[in-house]
CSV table of C-alpha atoms in Angstrom, one decimal:
chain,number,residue,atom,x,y,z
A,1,UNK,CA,-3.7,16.6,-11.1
A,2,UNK,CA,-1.0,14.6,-12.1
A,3,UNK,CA,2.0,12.4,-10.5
A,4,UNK,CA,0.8,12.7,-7.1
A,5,UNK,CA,0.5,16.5,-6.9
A,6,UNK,CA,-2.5,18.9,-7.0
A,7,UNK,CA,-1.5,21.8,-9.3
A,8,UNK,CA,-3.1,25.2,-9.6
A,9,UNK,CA,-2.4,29.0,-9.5
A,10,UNK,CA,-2.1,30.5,-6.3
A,11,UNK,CA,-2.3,34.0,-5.8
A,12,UNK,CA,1.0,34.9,-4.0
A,13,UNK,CA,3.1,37.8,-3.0
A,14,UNK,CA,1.2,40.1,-6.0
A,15,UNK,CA,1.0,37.7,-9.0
A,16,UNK,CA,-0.8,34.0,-9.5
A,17,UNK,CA,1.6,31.5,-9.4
A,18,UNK,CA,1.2,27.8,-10.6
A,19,UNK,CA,2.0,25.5,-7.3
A,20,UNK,CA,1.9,22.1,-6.3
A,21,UNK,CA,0.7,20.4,-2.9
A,22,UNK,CA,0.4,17.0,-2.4
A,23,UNK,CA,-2.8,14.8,-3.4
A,24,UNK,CA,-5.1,15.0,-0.5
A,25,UNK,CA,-3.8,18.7,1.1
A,26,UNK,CA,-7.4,20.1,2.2
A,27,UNK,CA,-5.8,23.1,2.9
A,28,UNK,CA,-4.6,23.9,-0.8
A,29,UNK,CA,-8.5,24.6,-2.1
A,30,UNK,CA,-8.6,27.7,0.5
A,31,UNK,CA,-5.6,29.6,-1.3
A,32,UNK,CA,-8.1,31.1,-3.7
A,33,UNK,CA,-6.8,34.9,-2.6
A,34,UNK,CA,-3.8,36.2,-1.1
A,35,UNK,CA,-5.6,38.0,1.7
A,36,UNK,CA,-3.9,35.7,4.2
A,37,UNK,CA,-0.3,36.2,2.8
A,38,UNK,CA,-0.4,40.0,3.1
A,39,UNK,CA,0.7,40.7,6.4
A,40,UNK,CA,3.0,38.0,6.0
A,41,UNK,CA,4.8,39.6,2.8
A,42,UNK,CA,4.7,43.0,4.4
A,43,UNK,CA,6.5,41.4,7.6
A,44,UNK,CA,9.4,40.2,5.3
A,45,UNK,CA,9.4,43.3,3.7
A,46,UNK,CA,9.6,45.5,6.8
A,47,UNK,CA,12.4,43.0,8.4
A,48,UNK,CA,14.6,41.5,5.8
A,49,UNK,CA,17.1,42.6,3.0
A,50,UNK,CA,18.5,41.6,-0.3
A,51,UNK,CA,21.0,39.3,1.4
A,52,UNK,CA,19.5,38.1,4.4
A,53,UNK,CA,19.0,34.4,5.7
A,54,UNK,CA,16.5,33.2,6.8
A,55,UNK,CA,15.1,29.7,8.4
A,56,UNK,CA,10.9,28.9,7.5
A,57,UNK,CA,10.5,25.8,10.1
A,58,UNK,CA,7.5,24.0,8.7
A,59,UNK,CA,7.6,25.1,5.3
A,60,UNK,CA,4.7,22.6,4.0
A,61,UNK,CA,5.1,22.8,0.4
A,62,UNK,CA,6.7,26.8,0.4
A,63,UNK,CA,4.5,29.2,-0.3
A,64,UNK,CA,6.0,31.2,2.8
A,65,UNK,CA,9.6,30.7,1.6
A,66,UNK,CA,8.9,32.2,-1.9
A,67,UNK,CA,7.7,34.9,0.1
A,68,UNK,CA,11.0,35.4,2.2
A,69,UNK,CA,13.1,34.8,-1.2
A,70,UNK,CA,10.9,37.8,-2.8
A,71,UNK,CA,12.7,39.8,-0.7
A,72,UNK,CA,16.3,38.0,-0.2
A,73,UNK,CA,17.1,37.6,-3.6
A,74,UNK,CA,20.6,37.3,-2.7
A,75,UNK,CA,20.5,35.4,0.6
A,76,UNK,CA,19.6,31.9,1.5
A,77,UNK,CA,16.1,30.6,3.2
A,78,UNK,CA,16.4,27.1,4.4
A,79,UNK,CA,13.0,25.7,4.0
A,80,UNK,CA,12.4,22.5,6.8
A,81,UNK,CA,9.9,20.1,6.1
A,82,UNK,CA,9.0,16.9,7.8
A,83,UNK,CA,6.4,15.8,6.0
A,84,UNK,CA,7.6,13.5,3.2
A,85,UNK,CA,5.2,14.3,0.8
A,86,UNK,CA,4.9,18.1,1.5
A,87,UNK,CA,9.0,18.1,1.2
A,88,UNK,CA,8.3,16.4,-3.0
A,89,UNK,CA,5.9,19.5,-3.4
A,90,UNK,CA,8.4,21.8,-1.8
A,91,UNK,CA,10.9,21.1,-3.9
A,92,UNK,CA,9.1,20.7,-6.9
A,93,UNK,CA,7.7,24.6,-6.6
A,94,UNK,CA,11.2,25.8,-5.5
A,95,UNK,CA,12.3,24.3,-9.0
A,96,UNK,CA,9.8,25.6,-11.1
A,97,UNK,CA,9.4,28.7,-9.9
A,98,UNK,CA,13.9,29.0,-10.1
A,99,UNK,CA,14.0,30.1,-6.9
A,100,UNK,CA,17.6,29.2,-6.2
A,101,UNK,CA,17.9,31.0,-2.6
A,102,UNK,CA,15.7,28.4,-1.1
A,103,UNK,CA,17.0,24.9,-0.3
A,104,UNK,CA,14.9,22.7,1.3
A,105,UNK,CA,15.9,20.1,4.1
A,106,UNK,CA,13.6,17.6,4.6
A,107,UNK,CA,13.8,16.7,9.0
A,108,UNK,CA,12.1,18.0,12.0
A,109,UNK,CA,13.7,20.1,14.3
A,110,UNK,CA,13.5,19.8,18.1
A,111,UNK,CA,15.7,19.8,20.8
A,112,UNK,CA,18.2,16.5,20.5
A,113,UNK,CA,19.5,14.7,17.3
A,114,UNK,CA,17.7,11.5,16.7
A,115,UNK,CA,14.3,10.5,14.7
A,116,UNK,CA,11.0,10.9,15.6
A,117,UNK,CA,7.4,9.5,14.3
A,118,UNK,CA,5.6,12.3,12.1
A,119,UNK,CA,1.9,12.2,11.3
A,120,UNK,CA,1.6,13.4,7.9
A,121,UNK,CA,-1.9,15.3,8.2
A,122,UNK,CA,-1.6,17.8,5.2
A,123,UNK,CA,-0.9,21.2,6.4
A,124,UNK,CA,-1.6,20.0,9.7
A,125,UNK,CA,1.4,17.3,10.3
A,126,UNK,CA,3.0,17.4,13.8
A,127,UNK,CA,5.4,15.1,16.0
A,128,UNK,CA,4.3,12.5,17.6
A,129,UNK,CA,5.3,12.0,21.1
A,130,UNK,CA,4.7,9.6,24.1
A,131,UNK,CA,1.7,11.9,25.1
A,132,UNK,CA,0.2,11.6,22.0
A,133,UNK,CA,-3.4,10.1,21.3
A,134,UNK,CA,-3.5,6.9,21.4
A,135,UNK,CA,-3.9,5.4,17.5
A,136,UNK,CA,-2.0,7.7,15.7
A,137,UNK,CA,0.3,6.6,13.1
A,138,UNK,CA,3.8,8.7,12.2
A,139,UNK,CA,6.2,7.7,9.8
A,140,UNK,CA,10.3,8.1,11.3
A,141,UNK,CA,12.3,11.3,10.0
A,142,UNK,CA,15.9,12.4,11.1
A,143,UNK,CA,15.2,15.0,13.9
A,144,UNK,CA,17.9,17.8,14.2
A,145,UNK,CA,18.9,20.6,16.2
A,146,UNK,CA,18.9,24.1,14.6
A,147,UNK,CA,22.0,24.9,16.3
A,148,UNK,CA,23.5,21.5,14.6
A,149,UNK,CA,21.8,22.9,11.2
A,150,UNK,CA,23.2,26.1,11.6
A,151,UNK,CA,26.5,24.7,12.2
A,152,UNK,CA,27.3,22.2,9.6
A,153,UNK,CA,25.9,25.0,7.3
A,154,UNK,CA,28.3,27.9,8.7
A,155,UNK,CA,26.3,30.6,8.7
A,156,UNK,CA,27.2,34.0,9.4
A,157,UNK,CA,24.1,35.6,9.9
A,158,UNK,CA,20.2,34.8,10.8
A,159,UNK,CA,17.5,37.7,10.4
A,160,UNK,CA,14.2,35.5,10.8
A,161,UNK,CA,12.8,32.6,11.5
A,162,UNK,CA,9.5,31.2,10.8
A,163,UNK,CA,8.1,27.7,13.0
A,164,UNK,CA,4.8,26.7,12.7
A,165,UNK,CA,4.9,23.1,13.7
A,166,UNK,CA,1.6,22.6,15.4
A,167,UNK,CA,2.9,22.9,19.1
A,168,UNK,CA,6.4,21.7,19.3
A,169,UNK,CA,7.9,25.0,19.3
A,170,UNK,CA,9.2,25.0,22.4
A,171,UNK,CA,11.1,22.1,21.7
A,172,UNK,CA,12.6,23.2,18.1
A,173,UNK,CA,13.4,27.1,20.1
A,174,UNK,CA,15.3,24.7,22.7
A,175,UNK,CA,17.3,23.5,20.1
A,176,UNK,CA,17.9,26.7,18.7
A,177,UNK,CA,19.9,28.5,22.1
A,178,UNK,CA,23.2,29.1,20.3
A,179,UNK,CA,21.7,30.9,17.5
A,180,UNK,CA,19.1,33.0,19.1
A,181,UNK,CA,21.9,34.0,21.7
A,182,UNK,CA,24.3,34.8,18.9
A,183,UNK,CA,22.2,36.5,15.8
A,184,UNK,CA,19.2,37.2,17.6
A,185,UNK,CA,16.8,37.0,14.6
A,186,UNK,CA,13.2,37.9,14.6
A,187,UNK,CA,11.6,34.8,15.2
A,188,UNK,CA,7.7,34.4,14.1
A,189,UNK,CA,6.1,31.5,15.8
A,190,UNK,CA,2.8,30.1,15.9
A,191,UNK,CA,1.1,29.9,19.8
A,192,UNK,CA,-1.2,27.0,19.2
A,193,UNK,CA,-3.0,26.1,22.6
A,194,UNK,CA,-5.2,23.1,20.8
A,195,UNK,CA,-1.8,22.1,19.5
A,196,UNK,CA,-0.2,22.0,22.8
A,197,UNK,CA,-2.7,20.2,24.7
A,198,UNK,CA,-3.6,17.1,21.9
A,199,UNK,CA,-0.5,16.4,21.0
A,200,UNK,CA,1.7,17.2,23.8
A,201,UNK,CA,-0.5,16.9,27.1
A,202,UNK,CA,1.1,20.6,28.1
A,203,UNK,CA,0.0,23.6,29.5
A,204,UNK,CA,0.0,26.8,27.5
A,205,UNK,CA,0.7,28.7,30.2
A,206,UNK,CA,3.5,27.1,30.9
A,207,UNK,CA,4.5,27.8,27.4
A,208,UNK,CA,3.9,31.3,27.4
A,209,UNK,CA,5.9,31.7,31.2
A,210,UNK,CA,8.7,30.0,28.9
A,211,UNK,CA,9.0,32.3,25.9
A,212,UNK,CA,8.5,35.3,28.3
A,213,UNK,CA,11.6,34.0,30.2
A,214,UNK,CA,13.5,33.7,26.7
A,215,UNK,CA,12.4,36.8,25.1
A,216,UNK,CA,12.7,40.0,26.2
A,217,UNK,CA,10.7,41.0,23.4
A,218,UNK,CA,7.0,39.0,22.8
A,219,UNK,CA,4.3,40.9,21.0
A,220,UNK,CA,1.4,39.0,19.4
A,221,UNK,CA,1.5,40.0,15.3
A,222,UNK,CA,-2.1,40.1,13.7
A,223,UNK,CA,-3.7,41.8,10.9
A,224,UNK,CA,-0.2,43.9,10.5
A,225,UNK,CA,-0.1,45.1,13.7
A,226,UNK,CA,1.7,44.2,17.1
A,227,UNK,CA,0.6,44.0,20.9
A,228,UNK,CA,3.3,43.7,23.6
A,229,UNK,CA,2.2,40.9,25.6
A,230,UNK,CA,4.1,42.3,28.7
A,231,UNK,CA,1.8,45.2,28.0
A,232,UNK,CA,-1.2,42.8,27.8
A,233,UNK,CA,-0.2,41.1,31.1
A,234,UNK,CA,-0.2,36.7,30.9
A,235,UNK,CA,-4.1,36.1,32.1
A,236,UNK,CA,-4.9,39.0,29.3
A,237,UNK,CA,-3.1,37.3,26.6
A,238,UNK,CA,-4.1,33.8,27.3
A,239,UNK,CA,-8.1,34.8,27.7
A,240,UNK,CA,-7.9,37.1,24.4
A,241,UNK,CA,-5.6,33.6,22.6
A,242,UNK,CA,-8.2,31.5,23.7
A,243,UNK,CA,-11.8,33.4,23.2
A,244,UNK,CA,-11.3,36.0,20.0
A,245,UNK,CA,-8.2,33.8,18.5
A,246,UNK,CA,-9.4,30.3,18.8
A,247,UNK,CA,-6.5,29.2,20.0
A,248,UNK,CA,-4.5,30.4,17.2
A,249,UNK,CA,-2.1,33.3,17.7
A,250,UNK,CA,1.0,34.2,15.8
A,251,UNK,CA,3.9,35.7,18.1
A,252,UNK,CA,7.3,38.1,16.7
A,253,UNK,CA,9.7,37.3,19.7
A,254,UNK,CA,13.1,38.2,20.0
A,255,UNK,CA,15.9,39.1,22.0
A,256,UNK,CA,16.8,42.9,21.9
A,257,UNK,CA,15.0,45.5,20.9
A,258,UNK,CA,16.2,46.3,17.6
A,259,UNK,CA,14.5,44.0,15.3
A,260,UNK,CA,10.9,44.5,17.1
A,261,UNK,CA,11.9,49.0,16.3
A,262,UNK,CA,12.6,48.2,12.8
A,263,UNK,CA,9.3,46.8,12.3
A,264,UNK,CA,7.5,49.5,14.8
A,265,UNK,CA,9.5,52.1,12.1
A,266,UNK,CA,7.9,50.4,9.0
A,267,UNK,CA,4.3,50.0,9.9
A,268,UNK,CA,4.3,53.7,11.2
A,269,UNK,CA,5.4,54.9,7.8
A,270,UNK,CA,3.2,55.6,5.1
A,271,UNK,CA,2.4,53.4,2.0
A,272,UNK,CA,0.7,53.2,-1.5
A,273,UNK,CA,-0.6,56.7,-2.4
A,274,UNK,CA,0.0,58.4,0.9
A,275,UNK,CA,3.2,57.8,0.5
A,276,UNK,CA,3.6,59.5,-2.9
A,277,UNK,CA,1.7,62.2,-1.9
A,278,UNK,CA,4.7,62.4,0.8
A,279,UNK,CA,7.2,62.7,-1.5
A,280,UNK,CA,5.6,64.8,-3.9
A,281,UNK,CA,5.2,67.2,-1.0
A,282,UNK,CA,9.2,66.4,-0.4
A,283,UNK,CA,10.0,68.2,-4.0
């Protein structure tokens, strides 16, 4: 432990890596294994290439952007973190570990430019709003559009995007319209139903009616696999989010059906020995 920062190796993406968090990160003590980043690396594997960009919206201190840049050596991941002291981590691991696709951007996303009170709660930091508990303490950061992002950086292209920022989503996808509607990228998004009720006073119902309206493409992404949640049917979804998930589900939305195929096309083919007994068959 020194200057501020807990420091250990983190088994990541295949190999221990030594990574910083933040004095006080609760969370960092569980990263004993990489069970949890598996699905997660095969995702990016299944869905990106050497030169794609990418946006990880809550990136805490990065462990999920080294993940994307694994795989987009060539590309550019824009790591967004609100959380002042996550954002010193953040950019202390992207330094260390040279990974010069990623460049972090320290703001919270939502759907107007402006600033906005952040708790700073570890992993766990959200947006305060006028519906939050009373007693909670934020500290102000710039809040930013992703279409306004995505704009004064001129990009060309977005494959994915990650958000997990503990049940504004809704708000940072409504600042997102122009570049959903013109790259449609694979978005992964956290459906947080504790989130959306403490902090937010709204209705996850009412979020999940929303993204159904955005995306013609919602399946929920767990343990590697996918459910359509059209399939599932809302009351399905919601009882299964709320009583086997915890109120913790991870979603792959987006808006045609081509992204969602690739990924159907990779899970269904075969890996690790079978898949060298495939191609020794091949010869």
């Amino acid at each position: 432990m020194s200057d501020g920062f807990l420091t250990r190796r983190v088994p990541l993406g295949g190999r221990r890596r030594v990574i910083h968090a933040p004095e006080g990160d609760y969370a960092f003590s569980r990263y004993t294994t990489d069970r949890g980043f598996r699905h997660f690396q095969r995702l990016c594997r299944a869905v990106l290439d050497a030169e794609s960009v990418c946006l990880d919206i809550g990136a805490n201190i990065g462990l999920t952007a080294m993940m994307m840049a694994d795989v987009a050596r060539r590309g550019r991941i824009y790591a967004i973190e609100a959380a002042p002291r996550n954002i010193a981590a953040l950019r202390r691991n992207v330094f260390e570990h040279g990974a010069s696709v990623i460049r972090p951007v320290h703001c919270a996303v939502g759907a107007q430019e402006g600033s906005i009170s952040f708790a700073d709660n570890s992993t766990f930091g959200y947006v305060l709003s006028a519906a939050d508990l009373a007693g909670s303490v934020g500290t102000q950061v710039d809040l930013r559009p992703i279409d306004r992002l995505a704009e004064e950086w001129g990009l060309t292209r977005l494959d994915f995007i990650k958000i997990d920022v503990e049940g504004f989503e809704q708000d940072a996808l409504t600042g997102a319209r122009g570049m959903l509607a013109r790259f449609d990228p694979l978005v992964m998004l956290e459906f947080n139903s504790w989130c959306q009720i403490s902090a937010y006073d709204r209705s996850p119902r009412r979020f999940l009616e929303w993204l159904l309206d955005s995306f013609a493409e919602l399946h929920v992404w767990r343990h590697g696999r996918l459910w359509s949640v059209r399939e599932m049917g809302a009351h399905a979804f919601l009882h299964t989010h709320l009583i086997e998930h915890h109120c913790n589900t991870d979603l792959l939305a987006a808006q045609g059906p081509e992204r969602i195929a690739r990924l159907r096309a990779a899970l269904a083919a075969p890996t690790g020995a079978a898949a060298l007994l495939g191609r020794l068959a091949r010869r």
